[in-house]
Short mmCIF file of C-alpha atoms and ligand atoms in Angstrom, two decimals:
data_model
loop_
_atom_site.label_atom_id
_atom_site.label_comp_id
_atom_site.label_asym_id
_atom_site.label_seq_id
_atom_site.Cartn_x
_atom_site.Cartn_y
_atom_site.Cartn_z
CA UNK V 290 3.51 -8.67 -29.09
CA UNK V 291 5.94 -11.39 -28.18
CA UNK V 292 5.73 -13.11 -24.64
CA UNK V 293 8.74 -13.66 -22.37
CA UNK V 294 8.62 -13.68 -19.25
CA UNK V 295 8.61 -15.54 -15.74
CA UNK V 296 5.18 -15.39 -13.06
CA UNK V 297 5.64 -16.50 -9.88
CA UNK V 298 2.40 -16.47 -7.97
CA UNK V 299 1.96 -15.51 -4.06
CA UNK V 300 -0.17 -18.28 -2.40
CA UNK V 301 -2.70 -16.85 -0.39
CA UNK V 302 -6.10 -17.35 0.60
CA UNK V 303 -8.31 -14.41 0.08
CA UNK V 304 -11.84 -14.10 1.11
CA UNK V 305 -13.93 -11.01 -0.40
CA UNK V 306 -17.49 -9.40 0.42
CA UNK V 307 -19.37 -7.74 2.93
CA UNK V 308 -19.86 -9.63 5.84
CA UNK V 309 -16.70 -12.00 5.57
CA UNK V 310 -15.54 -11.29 8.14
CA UNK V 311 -18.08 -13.65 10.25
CA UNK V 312 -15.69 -15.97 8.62
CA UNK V 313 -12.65 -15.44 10.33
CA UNK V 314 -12.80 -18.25 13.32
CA UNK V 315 -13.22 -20.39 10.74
CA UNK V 316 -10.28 -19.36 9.02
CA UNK V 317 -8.06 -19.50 12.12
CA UNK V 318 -9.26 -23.01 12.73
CA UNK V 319 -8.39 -23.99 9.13
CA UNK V 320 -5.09 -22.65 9.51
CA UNK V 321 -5.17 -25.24 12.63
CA UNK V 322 -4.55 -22.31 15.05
CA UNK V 323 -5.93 -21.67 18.29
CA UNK V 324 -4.60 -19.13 20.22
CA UNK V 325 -5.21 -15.85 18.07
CA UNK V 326 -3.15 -12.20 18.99
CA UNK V 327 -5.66 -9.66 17.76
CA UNK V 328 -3.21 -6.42 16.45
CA UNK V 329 -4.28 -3.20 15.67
CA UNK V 330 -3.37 0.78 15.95
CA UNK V 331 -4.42 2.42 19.18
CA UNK V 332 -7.09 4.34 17.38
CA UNK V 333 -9.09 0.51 16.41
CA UNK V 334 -8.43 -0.71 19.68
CA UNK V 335 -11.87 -0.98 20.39
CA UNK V 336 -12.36 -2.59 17.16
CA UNK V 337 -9.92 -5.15 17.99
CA UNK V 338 -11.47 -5.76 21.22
CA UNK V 339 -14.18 -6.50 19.91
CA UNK V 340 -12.84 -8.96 17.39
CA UNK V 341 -10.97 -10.77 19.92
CA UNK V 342 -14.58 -11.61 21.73
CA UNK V 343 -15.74 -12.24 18.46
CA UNK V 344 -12.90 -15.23 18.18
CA UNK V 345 -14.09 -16.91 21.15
CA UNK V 346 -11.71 -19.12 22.80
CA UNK V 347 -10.10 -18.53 19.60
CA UNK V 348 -9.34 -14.89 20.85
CA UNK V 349 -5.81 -14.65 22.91
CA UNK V 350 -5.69 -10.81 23.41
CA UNK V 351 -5.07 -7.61 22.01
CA UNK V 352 -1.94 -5.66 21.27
CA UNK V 353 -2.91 -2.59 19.90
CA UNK V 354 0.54 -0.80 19.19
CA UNK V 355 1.15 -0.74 16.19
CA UNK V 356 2.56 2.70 14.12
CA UNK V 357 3.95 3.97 10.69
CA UNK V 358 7.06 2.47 9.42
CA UNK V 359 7.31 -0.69 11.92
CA UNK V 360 10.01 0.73 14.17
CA UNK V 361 11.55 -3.06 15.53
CA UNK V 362 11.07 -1.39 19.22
CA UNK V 363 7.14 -1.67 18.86
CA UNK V 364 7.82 -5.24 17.30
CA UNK V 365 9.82 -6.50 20.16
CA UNK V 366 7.05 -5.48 22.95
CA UNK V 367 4.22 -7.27 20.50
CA UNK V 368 7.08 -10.50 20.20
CA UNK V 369 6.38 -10.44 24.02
CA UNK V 370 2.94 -10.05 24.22
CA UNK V 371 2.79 -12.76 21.64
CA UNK V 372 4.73 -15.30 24.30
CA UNK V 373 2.45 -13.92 27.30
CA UNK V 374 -0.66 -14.72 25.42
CA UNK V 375 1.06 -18.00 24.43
CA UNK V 376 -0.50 -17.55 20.66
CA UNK V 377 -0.07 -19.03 17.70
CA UNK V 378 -0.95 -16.99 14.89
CA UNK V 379 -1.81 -13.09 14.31
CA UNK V 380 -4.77 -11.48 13.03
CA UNK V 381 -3.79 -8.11 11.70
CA UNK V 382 -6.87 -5.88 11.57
CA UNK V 383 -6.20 -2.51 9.85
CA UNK V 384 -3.93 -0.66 6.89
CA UNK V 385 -0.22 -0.76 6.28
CA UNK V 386 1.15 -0.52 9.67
CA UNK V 387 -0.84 -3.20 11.57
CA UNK V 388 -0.08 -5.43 8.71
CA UNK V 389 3.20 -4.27 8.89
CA UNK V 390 3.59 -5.72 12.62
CA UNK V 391 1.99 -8.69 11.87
CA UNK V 392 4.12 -9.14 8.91
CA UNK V 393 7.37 -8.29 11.41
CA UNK V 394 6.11 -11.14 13.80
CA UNK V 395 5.53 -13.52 11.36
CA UNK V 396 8.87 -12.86 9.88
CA UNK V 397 10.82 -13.61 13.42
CA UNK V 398 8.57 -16.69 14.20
CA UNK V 399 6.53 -17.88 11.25
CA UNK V 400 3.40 -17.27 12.93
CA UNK V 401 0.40 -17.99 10.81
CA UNK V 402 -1.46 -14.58 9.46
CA UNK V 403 -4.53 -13.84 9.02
CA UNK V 404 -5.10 -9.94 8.07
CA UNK V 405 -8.56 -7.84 7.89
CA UNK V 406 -7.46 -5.10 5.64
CA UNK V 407 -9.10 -2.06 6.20
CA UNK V 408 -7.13 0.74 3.90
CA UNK V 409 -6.24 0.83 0.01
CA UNK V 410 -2.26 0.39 0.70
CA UNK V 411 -2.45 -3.71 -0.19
CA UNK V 412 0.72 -4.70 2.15
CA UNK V 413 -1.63 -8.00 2.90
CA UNK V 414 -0.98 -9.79 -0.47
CA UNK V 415 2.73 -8.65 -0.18
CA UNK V 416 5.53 -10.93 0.83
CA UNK V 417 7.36 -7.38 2.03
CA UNK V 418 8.30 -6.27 4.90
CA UNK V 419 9.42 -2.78 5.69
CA UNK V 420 10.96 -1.77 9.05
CA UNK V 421 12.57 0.68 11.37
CA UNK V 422 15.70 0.59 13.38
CA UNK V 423 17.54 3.93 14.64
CA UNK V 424 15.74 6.07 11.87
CA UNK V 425 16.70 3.68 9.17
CA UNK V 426 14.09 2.04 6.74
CA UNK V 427 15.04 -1.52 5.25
CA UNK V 428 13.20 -3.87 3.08
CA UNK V 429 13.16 -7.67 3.59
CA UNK V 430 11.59 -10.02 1.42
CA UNK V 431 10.11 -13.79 1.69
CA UNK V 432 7.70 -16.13 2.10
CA UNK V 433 7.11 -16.14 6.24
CA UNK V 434 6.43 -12.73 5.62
CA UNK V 435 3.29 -13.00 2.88
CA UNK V 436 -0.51 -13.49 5.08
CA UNK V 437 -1.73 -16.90 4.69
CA UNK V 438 -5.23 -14.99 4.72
CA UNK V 439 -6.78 -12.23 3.82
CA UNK V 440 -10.52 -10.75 4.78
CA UNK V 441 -11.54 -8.18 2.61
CA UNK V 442 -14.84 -6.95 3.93
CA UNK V 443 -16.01 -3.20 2.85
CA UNK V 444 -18.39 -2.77 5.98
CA UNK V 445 -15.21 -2.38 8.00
CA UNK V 446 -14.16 0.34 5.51
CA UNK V 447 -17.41 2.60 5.62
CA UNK V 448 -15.76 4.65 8.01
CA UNK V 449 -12.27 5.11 7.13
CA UNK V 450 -12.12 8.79 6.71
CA UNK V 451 -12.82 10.47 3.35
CA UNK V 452 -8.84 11.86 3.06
CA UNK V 453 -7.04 8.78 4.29
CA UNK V 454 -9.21 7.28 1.59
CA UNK V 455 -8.52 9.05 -1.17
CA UNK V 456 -4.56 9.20 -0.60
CA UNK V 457 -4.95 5.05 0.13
CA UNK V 458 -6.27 4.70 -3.32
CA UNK V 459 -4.18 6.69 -4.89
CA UNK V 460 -1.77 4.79 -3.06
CA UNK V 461 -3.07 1.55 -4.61
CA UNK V 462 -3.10 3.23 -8.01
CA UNK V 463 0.89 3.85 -7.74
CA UNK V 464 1.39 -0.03 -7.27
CA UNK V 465 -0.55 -0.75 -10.44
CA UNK V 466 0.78 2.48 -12.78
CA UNK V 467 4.66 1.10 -11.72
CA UNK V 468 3.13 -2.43 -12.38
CA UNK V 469 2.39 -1.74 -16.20
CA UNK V 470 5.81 -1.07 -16.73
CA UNK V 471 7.65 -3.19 -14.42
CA UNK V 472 10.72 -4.67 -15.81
CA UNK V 473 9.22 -7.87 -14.87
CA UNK V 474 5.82 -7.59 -15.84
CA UNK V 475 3.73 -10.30 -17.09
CA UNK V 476 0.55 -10.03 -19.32
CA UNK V 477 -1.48 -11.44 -16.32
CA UNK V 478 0.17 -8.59 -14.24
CA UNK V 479 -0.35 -6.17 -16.53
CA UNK V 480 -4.62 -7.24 -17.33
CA UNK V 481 -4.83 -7.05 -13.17
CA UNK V 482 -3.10 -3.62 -13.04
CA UNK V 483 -5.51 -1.98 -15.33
CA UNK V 484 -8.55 -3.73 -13.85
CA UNK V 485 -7.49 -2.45 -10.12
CA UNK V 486 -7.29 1.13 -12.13
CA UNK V 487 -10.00 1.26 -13.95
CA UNK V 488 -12.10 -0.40 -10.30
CA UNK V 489 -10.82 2.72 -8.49
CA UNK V 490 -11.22 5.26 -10.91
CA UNK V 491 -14.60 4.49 -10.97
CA UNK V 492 -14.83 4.13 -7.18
CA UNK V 493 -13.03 7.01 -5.89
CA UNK V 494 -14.96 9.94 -7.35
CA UNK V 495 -18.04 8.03 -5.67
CA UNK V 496 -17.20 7.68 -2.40
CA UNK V 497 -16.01 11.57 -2.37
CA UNK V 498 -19.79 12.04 -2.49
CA UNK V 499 -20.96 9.03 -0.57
CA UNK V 500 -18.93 7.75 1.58
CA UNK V 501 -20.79 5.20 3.28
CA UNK V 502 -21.88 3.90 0.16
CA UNK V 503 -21.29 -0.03 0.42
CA UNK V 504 -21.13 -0.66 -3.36
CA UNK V 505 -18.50 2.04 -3.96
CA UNK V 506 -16.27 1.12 -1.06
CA UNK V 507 -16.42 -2.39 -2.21
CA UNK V 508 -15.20 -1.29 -5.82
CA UNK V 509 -12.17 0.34 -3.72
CA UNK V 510 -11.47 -2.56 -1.14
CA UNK V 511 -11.05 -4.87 -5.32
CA UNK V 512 -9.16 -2.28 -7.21
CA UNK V 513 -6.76 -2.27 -3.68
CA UNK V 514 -6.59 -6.39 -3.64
CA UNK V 515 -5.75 -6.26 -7.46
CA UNK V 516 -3.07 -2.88 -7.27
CA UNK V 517 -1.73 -4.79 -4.43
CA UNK V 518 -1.54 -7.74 -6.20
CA UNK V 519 0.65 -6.40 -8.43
CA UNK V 520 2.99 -4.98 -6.02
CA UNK V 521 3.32 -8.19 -4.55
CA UNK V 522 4.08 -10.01 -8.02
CA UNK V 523 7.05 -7.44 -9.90
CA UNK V 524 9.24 -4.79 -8.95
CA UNK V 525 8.52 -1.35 -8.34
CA UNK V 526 10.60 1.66 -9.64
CA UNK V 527 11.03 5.44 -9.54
CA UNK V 528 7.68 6.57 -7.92
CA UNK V 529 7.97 3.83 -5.07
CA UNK V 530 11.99 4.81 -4.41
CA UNK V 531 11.09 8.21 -4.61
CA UNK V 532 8.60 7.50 -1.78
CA UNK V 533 10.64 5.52 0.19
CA UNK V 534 13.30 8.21 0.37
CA UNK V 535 10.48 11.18 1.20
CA UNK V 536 9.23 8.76 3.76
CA UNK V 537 12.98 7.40 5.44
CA UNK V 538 14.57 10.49 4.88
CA UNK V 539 12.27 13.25 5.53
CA UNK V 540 9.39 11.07 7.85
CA UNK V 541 6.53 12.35 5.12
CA UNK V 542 3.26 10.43 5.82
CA UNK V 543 3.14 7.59 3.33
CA UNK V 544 0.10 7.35 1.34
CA UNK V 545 -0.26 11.42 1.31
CA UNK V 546 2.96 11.51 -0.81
CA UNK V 547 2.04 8.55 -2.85
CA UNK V 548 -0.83 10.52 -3.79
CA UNK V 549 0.52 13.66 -4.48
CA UNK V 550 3.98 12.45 -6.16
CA UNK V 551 1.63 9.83 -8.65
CA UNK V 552 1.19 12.32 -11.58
CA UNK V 553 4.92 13.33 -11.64
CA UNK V 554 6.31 10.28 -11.98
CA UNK V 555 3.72 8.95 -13.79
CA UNK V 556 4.22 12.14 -16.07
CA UNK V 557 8.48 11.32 -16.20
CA UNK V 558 7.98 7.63 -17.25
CA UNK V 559 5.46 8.50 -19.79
CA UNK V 560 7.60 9.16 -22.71
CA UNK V 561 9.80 6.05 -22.25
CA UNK V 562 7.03 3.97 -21.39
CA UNK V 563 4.40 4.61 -24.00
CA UNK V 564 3.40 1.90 -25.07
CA UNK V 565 2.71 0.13 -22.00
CA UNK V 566 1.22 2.72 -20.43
CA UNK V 567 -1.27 3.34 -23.44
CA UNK V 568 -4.11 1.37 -21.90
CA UNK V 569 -3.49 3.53 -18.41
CA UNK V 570 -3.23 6.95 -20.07
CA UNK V 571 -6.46 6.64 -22.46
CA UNK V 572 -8.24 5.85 -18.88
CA UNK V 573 -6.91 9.62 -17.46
CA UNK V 574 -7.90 11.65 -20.63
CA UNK V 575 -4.69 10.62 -22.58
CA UNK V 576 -2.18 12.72 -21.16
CA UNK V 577 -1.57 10.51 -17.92
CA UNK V 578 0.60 12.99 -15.35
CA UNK V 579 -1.84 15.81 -16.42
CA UNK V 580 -4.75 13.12 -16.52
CA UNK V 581 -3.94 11.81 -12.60
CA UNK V 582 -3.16 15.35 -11.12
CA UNK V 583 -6.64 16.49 -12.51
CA UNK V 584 -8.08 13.29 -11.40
CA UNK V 585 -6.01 14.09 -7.38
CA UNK V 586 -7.10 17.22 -7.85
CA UNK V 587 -10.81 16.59 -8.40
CA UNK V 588 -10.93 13.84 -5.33
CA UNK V 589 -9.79 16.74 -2.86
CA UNK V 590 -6.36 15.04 -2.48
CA UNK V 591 -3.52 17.18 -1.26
CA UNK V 592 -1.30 17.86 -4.24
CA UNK V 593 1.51 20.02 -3.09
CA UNK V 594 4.34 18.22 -0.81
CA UNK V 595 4.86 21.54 0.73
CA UNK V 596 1.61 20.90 2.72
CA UNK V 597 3.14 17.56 4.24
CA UNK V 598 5.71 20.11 5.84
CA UNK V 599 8.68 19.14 3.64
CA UNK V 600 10.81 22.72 3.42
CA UNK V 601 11.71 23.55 0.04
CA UNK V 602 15.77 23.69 1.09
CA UNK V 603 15.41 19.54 1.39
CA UNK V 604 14.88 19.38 -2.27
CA UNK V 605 18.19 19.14 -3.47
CA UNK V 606 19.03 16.59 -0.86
CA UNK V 607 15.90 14.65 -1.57
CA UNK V 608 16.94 14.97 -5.57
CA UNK V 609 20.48 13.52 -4.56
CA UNK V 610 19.07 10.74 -2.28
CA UNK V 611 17.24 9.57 -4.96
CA UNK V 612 19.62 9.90 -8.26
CA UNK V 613 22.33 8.44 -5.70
CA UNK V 614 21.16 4.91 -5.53
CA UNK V 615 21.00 3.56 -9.11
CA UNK V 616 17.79 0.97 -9.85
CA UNK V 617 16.05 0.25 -12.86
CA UNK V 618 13.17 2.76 -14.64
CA UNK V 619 12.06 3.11 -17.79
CA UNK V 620 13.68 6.37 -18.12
CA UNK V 621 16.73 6.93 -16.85
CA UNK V 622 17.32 8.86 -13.49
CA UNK V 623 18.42 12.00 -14.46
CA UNK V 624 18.78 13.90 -11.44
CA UNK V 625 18.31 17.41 -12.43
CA UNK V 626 14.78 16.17 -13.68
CA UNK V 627 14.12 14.52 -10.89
CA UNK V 628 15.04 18.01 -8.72
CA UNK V 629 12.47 19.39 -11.35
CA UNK V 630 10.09 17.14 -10.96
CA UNK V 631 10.69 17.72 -6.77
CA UNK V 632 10.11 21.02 -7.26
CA UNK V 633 7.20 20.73 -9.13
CA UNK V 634 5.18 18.17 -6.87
CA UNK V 635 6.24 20.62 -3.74
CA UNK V 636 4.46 23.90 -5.15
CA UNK V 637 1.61 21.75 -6.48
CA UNK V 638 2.19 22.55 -9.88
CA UNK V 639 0.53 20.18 -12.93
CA UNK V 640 3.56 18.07 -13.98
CA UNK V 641 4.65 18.17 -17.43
P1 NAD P 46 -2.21 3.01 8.32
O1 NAD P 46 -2.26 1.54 8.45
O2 NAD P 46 -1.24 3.75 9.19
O3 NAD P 46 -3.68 3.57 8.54
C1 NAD P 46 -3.90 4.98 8.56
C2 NAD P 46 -4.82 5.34 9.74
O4 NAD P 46 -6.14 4.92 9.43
C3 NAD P 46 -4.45 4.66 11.06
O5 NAD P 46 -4.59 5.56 12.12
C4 NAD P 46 -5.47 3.54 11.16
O6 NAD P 46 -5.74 3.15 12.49
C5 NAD P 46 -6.68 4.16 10.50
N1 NAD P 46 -7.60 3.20 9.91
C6 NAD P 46 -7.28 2.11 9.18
N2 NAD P 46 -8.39 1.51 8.73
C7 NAD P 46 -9.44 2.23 9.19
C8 NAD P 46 -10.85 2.13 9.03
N3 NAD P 46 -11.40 1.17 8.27
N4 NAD P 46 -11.62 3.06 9.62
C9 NAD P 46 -11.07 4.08 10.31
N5 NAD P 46 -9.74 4.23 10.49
C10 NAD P 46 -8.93 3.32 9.92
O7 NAD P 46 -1.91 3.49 6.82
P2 NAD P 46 -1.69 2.71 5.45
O8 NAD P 46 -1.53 3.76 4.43
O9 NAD P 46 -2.73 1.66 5.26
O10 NAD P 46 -0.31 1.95 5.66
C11 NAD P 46 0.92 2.65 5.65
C12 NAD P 46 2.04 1.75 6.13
O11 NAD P 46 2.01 0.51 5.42
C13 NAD P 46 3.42 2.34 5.88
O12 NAD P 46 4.25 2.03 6.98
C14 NAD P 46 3.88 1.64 4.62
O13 NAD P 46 5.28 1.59 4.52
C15 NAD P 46 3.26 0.27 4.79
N6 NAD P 46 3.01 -0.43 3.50
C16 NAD P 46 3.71 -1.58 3.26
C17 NAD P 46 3.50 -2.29 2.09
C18 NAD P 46 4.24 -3.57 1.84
O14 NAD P 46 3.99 -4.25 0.86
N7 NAD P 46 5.17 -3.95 2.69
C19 NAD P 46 2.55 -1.84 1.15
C20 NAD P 46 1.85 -0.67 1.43
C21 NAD P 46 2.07 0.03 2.61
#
């Protein structure tokens, strides 16, 4: 194999195990902070309560607002609460979306982030920002916007529910499958992609039956860091666009169609994409669509986009939306196989 290619690393600090998170005044001090905005979802706000007494005098509040997508509304009111609480950083505790809002205020004033990540979905080592104005997703890019920190500690994660586990995974698995083949892959990409894998293959089926099990949500919380790793380092392609337009277009819940969209694509690229995806398909069984959706299907993970409420007459606009808006894949989009594949993944059938 010859080598050609360009790595750009994303600096971050990242501190792993259970119990880290004692660390985390530390951390803020480091960052020479002292005035900390705790943000959350309104479901942890308890949770972030109690981290913001854990911070001390470090702790300067709690705005627990944050929601799917970053709509900019929600990031203007936490702008403000920022300014009342005179802060000067952001701790994000939570998935996507709180690191999502964290990620939006650090992108309009450079705060400082430090981010407890509690799901699979690995936004924290991302320098990617997604975000919501007037029903309209858009994607900005750049360093303000990458946490200077991350916690990764699996106590927090004993109690994430068993489904919004599963689909987070899965969701983490997506950023590594896309990985292997990115156009700008790197072997270092490509030896963290299969490790984040082959960590959550393992890890998955065992927290299914324990799920309080520290060791095997530990497993998860390192195959996440290393799948999001990867997203963070190359582009994505079909499976990621096609989520982005289920998500913008037709408001599907993110990580549930990650999950159940995964074997499809997976299952289109694997043709054109053989040879990189070798290592990835002998770890499914060696057929890799057929492989994951077995694998989905095993975990209890919804597999059928029908369930997520998406009516079967969007199809062909969904199958349009995404052949409409050219971007690189290993195979090209061909958009009666992408309606296929569509109607496939919204019956729950086994790709092919
Ligand atoms: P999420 O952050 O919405 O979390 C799902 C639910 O689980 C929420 O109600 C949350 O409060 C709850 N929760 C989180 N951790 C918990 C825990 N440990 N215990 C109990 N409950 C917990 O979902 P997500 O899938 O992590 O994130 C989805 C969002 O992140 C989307 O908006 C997506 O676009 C974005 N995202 C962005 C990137 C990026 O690089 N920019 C990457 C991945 C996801």
């Amino acid at each position: 194999m010859s080598h050609d290619f360009v790595y750009t690393a994303n600096p971050a600090r990242i501190l792993f195990g259970p119990g880290s998170l004692a660390r985390i005044a530390d951390e803020v001090r480091l960052l020479g902070c002292r005035r900390a905005l705790v943000l959350s979802t309104s479901s942890r706000r308890e949770d972030a309560e109690r981290l913001n007494a854990q911070l001390g005098e470090l702790g300067a509040g709690v705005f627990s607002g944050a929601v799917m997508h970053t709509p900019v509304h929600v990031t203007e009111q936490a702008m403000a609460a920022f300014e009342d609480a005179a802060a000067d950083c952001v701790v994000a505790l939570g998935g996507g979306s709180t690191i999502g809002l964290g990620k939006a205020i650090a992108y309009r004033n450079d705060a400082p982030q430090v981010v407890v990540a509690t799901t699979y979905a690995g936004s924290e080592v991302t320098p990617i920002l997604g975000q919501t104005e007037n029903g309209l997703k858009t994607t900005v890019k750049g360093a303000a916007i990458l946490p200077e920190v991350v916690i990764y500690d699996a106590e927090l994660t004993l109690g994430l529910p068993l489904a919004t586990s599963v689909t987070s995974g899965l969701n983490a698995m997506a950023h590594a499958l896309e990985g292997l083949y990115a156009k700008d892959r790197n072997p270092l990409t490509g030896l963290i992609a299969m490790e984040g894998l082959r960590s959550l293959k393992q890890a998955l089926p065992a927290i299914v039956e324990r799920p309080r099990e520290l060791q095997a949500r530990s497993d998860a919380l390192y195959g996440a860091w290393l799948c999001g790793t990867v997203l963070g380092s190359v582009g994505m392609a079909l499976h990621h666009k096609l989520c982005h337009t289920l998500g913008g277009s037709f408001d599907l819940p993110h990580a549930e169609t990650h999950a159940i969209l995964l074997p499809h694509t997976a299952a289109y690229n694997a043709q054109a994409a053989a040879e990189v995806l070798a290592p990835a398909a002998s770890l499914f069984g060696g057929e890799l669509g057929g492989g994951l959706y077995d694998f989905a299907g095993s975990l209890g993970a919804p597999l059928a986009l029908a369930a997520l409420g998406l009516r079967e007459s969007d199809l062909d606009k969904a199958a349009d939306l995404a052949a409409s808006n050219p971007y690189w894949n290993p195979r090209p989009i061909e958009r009666d196989a992408i309606r296929e594949l569509l109607q496939r993944a919204w019956s729950g059938a086994r790709p092919r």
